[in-house]
Amino acid sequence: MSDIDMTPSIVLVLAIGVLFAAGVYLLLERSLTRVLLGFILMGNGANLLFLVAGGRAGGAPLVGTTPEDEMSDPLVQAMVLTAIVITLGFTAFVLAMAYRSWQLHGHDEVQDDLEDRRVARQAARNTPAFEDLDTEESGQTLDDEAAQVRDETDGDGDGVTDRRLDDEGSR
């Protein structure tokens, strides 16, 4: 085998880069549909990467049908099949989550965690524990920014989490 046979096509390498870049971009969105599309793109990029990294195509990896030095690597094919199954399983899981979110809320966006908001409100009450390097840009510390976070659990704005009535109407 010469070195020319082992060099991957620049088009395939660019395609892998584009698939991974677009996949990462979509994974950072709040919509579950976009997250799903990003994961699928990254899965396809990983499959293509496995195939490019596996080397040139060869004969069937069966002893006796092809000389050993001309066989293709069966490990790459097994890894791609495994990656396809994992991507399919994750796709089904995220589709189920997006469908359930659509049923419950009418959209598939992931909302902020309420516990994160409580932590941010509590941090705003405490004194600053460290220097914030971003204060020169906005003039606000992290504690000032955390104090401005709207908390859905504090309906009247008094800084105390409101208690909700349970199904029987008691507190």
mmCIF file of C-alpha atoms in Angstrom:
data_model
loop_
_atom_site.group_PDB
_atom_site.id
_atom_site.type_symbol
_atom_site.label_atom_id
_atom_site.label_comp_id
_atom_site.label_asym_id
_atom_site.label_seq_id
_atom_site.Cartn_x
_atom_site.Cartn_y
_atom_site.Cartn_z
ATOM 1 C CA MET A 1 0.000 0.000 0.000
ATOM 2 C CA SER A 2 1.311 3.428 -0.845
ATOM 3 C CA ASP A 3 0.840 6.600 1.187
ATOM 4 C CA ILE A 4 -1.412 8.034 -1.515
ATOM 5 C CA ASP A 5 -3.992 5.292 -0.958
ATOM 6 C CA MET A 6 -4.273 6.110 2.763
ATOM 7 C CA THR A 7 -4.811 9.895 2.389
ATOM 8 C CA PRO A 8 -8.462 10.819 3.013
ATOM 9 C CA SER A 9 -10.262 13.083 0.595
ATOM 10 C CA ILE A 10 -10.342 16.738 1.637
ATOM 11 C CA VAL A 11 -14.063 16.773 0.838
ATOM 12 C CA LEU A 12 -14.718 14.020 3.407
ATOM 13 C CA VAL A 13 -12.638 15.806 6.040
ATOM 14 C CA LEU A 14 -14.514 19.074 5.400
ATOM 15 C CA ALA A 15 -17.840 17.223 5.539
ATOM 16 C CA ILE A 16 -16.889 15.768 8.939
ATOM 17 C CA GLY A 17 -15.948 19.226 10.210
ATOM 18 C CA VAL A 18 -19.175 20.797 8.945
ATOM 19 C CA LEU A 19 -21.314 18.006 10.436
ATOM 20 C CA PHE A 20 -19.651 18.346 13.833
ATOM 21 C CA ALA A 21 -19.750 22.169 13.796
ATOM 22 C CA ALA A 22 -23.432 22.297 12.821
ATOM 23 C CA GLY A 23 -24.219 19.560 15.348
ATOM 24 C CA VAL A 24 -22.533 21.384 18.221
ATOM 25 C CA TYR A 25 -24.267 24.635 17.243
ATOM 26 C CA LEU A 26 -27.674 22.942 17.280
ATOM 27 C CA LEU A 27 -26.945 21.116 20.551
ATOM 28 C CA LEU A 28 -26.565 24.484 22.277
ATOM 29 C CA GLU A 29 -30.134 25.547 21.444
ATOM 30 C CA ARG A 30 -33.063 25.347 23.885
ATOM 31 C CA SER A 31 -35.465 23.572 21.538
ATOM 32 C CA LEU A 32 -35.443 19.782 21.855
ATOM 33 C CA THR A 33 -36.049 19.465 18.117
ATOM 34 C CA ARG A 34 -32.856 21.394 17.368
ATOM 35 C CA VAL A 35 -30.947 19.408 19.985
ATOM 36 C CA LEU A 36 -32.136 16.233 18.291
ATOM 37 C CA LEU A 37 -31.064 17.455 14.854
ATOM 38 C CA GLY A 38 -27.684 18.448 16.283
ATOM 39 C CA PHE A 39 -27.180 15.024 17.807
ATOM 40 C CA ILE A 40 -28.127 13.325 14.536
ATOM 41 C CA LEU A 41 -25.657 15.508 12.608
ATOM 42 C CA MET A 42 -22.904 14.727 15.102
ATOM 43 C CA GLY A 43 -23.741 11.016 14.905
ATOM 44 C CA ASN A 44 -23.448 11.085 11.130
ATOM 45 C CA GLY A 45 -20.186 13.024 11.425
ATOM 46 C CA ALA A 46 -18.841 10.399 13.838
ATOM 47 C CA ASN A 47 -19.837 7.592 11.456
ATOM 48 C CA LEU A 48 -18.077 9.324 8.589
ATOM 49 C CA LEU A 49 -15.042 9.917 10.797
ATOM 50 C CA PHE A 50 -14.888 6.208 11.658
ATOM 51 C CA LEU A 51 -15.032 5.270 7.987
ATOM 52 C CA VAL A 52 -12.344 7.776 6.992
ATOM 53 C CA ALA A 53 -10.102 6.726 9.895
ATOM 54 C CA GLY A 54 -10.552 3.051 8.960
ATOM 55 C CA GLY A 55 -8.496 3.436 5.822
ATOM 56 C CA ARG A 56 -9.122 2.462 2.263
ATOM 57 C CA ALA A 57 -11.810 0.037 1.221
ATOM 58 C CA GLY A 58 -10.735 -3.537 0.749
ATOM 59 C CA GLY A 59 -12.125 -6.987 0.280
ATOM 60 C CA ALA A 60 -14.532 -8.734 2.583
ATOM 61 C CA PRO A 61 -12.872 -9.551 5.923
ATOM 62 C CA LEU A 62 -13.449 -13.302 5.547
ATOM 63 C CA VAL A 63 -10.500 -15.670 5.802
ATOM 64 C CA GLY A 64 -9.969 -17.541 2.562
ATOM 65 C CA THR A 65 -11.854 -15.160 0.274
ATOM 66 C CA THR A 66 -9.426 -12.210 0.284
ATOM 67 C CA PRO A 67 -5.704 -12.016 0.996
ATOM 68 C CA GLU A 68 -5.074 -10.620 4.479
ATOM 69 C CA ASP A 69 -3.228 -7.518 3.274
ATOM 70 C CA GLU A 70 -6.208 -6.537 1.041
ATOM 71 C CA MET A 71 -8.978 -6.970 3.657
ATOM 72 C CA SER A 72 -10.920 -4.048 5.029
ATOM 73 C CA ASP A 73 -10.955 -3.487 8.791
ATOM 74 C CA PRO A 74 -14.105 -5.071 10.317
ATOM 75 C CA LEU A 75 -13.707 -3.127 13.581
ATOM 76 C CA VAL A 76 -14.605 0.139 11.860
ATOM 77 C CA GLN A 77 -17.749 -1.388 10.403
ATOM 78 C CA ALA A 78 -18.765 -2.753 13.808
ATOM 79 C CA MET A 79 -18.181 0.629 15.450
ATOM 80 C CA VAL A 80 -20.300 2.411 12.811
ATOM 81 C CA LEU A 81 -23.137 -0.093 13.274
ATOM 82 C CA THR A 82 -22.968 0.406 17.035
ATOM 83 C CA ALA A 83 -22.972 4.191 16.617
ATOM 84 C CA ILE A 84 -26.035 3.941 14.358
ATOM 85 C CA VAL A 85 -27.919 1.927 16.990
ATOM 86 C CA ILE A 86 -26.968 4.368 19.767
ATOM 87 C CA THR A 87 -28.021 7.349 17.633
ATOM 88 C CA LEU A 88 -31.335 5.665 16.836
ATOM 89 C CA GLY A 89 -32.020 4.948 20.512
ATOM 90 C CA PHE A 90 -31.163 8.496 21.567
ATOM 91 C CA THR A 91 -33.298 9.868 18.725
ATOM 92 C CA ALA A 92 -36.307 7.882 19.932
ATOM 93 C CA PHE A 93 -35.748 9.071 23.506
ATOM 94 C CA VAL A 94 -35.471 12.769 22.608
ATOM 95 C CA LEU A 95 -38.445 12.522 20.236
ATOM 96 C CA ALA A 96 -40.517 11.093 23.097
ATOM 97 C CA MET A 97 -39.382 13.936 25.392
ATOM 98 C CA ALA A 98 -40.159 16.572 22.747
ATOM 99 C CA TYR A 99 -43.590 15.062 22.078
ATOM 100 C CA ARG A 100 -44.407 14.988 25.800
ATOM 101 C CA SER A 101 -43.224 18.571 26.206
ATOM 102 C CA TRP A 102 -45.407 19.576 23.266
ATOM 103 C CA GLN A 103 -48.405 17.852 24.848
ATOM 104 C CA LEU A 104 -47.868 19.492 28.240
ATOM 105 C CA HIS A 105 -46.688 22.985 27.294
ATOM 106 C CA GLY A 106 -47.401 23.520 23.587
ATOM 107 C CA HIS A 107 -43.688 23.890 22.774
ATOM 108 C CA ASP A 108 -40.519 21.837 23.049
ATOM 109 C CA GLU A 109 -38.188 24.391 24.616
ATOM 110 C CA VAL A 110 -36.278 23.433 27.737
ATOM 111 C CA GLN A 111 -36.978 25.949 30.505
ATOM 112 C CA ASP A 112 -34.637 27.120 33.222
ATOM 113 C CA ASP A 113 -34.539 24.970 36.310
ATOM 114 C CA LEU A 114 -36.475 26.511 39.218
ATOM 115 C CA GLU A 115 -33.844 25.331 41.676
ATOM 116 C CA ASP A 116 -31.221 27.297 39.710
ATOM 117 C CA ARG A 117 -33.326 30.405 40.174
ATOM 118 C CA ARG A 118 -33.574 29.800 43.920
ATOM 119 C CA VAL A 119 -29.792 29.425 44.111
ATOM 120 C CA ALA A 120 -29.336 32.648 42.126
ATOM 121 C CA ARG A 121 -31.703 34.509 44.471
ATOM 122 C CA GLN A 122 -29.893 33.151 47.523
ATOM 123 C CA ALA A 123 -26.530 34.160 46.020
ATOM 124 C CA ALA A 124 -27.859 37.688 45.525
ATOM 125 C CA ARG A 125 -28.575 37.957 49.263
ATOM 126 C CA ASN A 126 -25.044 36.898 50.232
ATOM 127 C CA THR A 127 -21.960 39.083 50.038
ATOM 128 C CA PRO A 128 -19.716 38.576 47.009
ATOM 129 C CA ALA A 129 -17.434 35.605 47.576
ATOM 130 C CA PHE A 130 -14.944 36.467 44.816
ATOM 131 C CA GLU A 131 -14.017 39.112 42.288
ATOM 132 C CA ASP A 132 -16.036 39.068 39.095
ATOM 133 C CA LEU A 133 -13.794 39.665 36.084
ATOM 134 C CA ASP A 134 -16.737 40.810 33.920
ATOM 135 C CA THR A 135 -17.557 43.824 36.098
ATOM 136 C CA GLU A 136 -15.540 46.198 33.905
ATOM 137 C CA GLU A 137 -17.763 45.453 30.891
ATOM 138 C CA SER A 138 -21.234 45.757 32.406
ATOM 139 C CA GLY A 139 -20.537 47.392 35.766
ATOM 140 C CA GLN A 140 -22.536 44.655 37.512
ATOM 141 C CA THR A 141 -21.240 41.821 39.634
ATOM 142 C CA LEU A 142 -22.609 38.301 39.394
ATOM 143 C CA ASP A 143 -24.564 38.952 42.580
ATOM 144 C CA ASP A 144 -26.189 42.038 41.031
ATOM 145 C CA GLU A 145 -27.101 40.055 37.920
ATOM 146 C CA ALA A 146 -28.479 37.188 40.021
ATOM 147 C CA ALA A 147 -30.698 39.616 41.934
ATOM 148 C CA GLN A 148 -32.382 40.598 38.665
ATOM 149 C CA VAL A 149 -33.320 37.032 37.746
ATOM 150 C CA ARG A 150 -37.090 36.632 37.766
ATOM 151 C CA ASP A 151 -38.176 33.714 39.934
ATOM 152 C CA GLU A 152 -41.426 31.990 38.898
ATOM 153 C CA THR A 153 -41.758 30.520 42.393
ATOM 154 C CA ASP A 154 -41.924 34.020 43.927
ATOM 155 C CA GLY A 155 -45.172 35.416 42.526
ATOM 156 C CA ASP A 156 -45.515 38.463 44.773
ATOM 157 C CA GLY A 157 -41.832 39.520 44.550
ATOM 158 C CA ASP A 158 -41.159 39.539 48.294
ATOM 159 C CA GLY A 159 -38.088 37.300 47.981
ATOM 160 C CA VAL A 160 -39.814 34.298 49.583
ATOM 161 C CA THR A 161 -40.879 31.260 47.574
ATOM 162 C CA ASP A 162 -44.673 31.120 47.480
ATOM 163 C CA ARG A 163 -46.344 27.914 48.530
ATOM 164 C CA ARG A 164 -48.846 26.445 46.115
ATOM 165 C CA LEU A 165 -52.087 24.841 47.113
ATOM 166 C CA ASP A 166 -52.139 21.102 46.651
ATOM 167 C CA ASP A 167 -55.013 19.182 45.048
ATOM 168 C CA GLU A 168 -57.179 19.276 48.206
ATOM 169 C CA GLY A 169 -56.790 23.052 48.605
ATOM 170 C CA SER A 170 -54.930 22.900 51.930
ATOM 171 C CA ARG A 171 -51.566 24.510 52.671
#
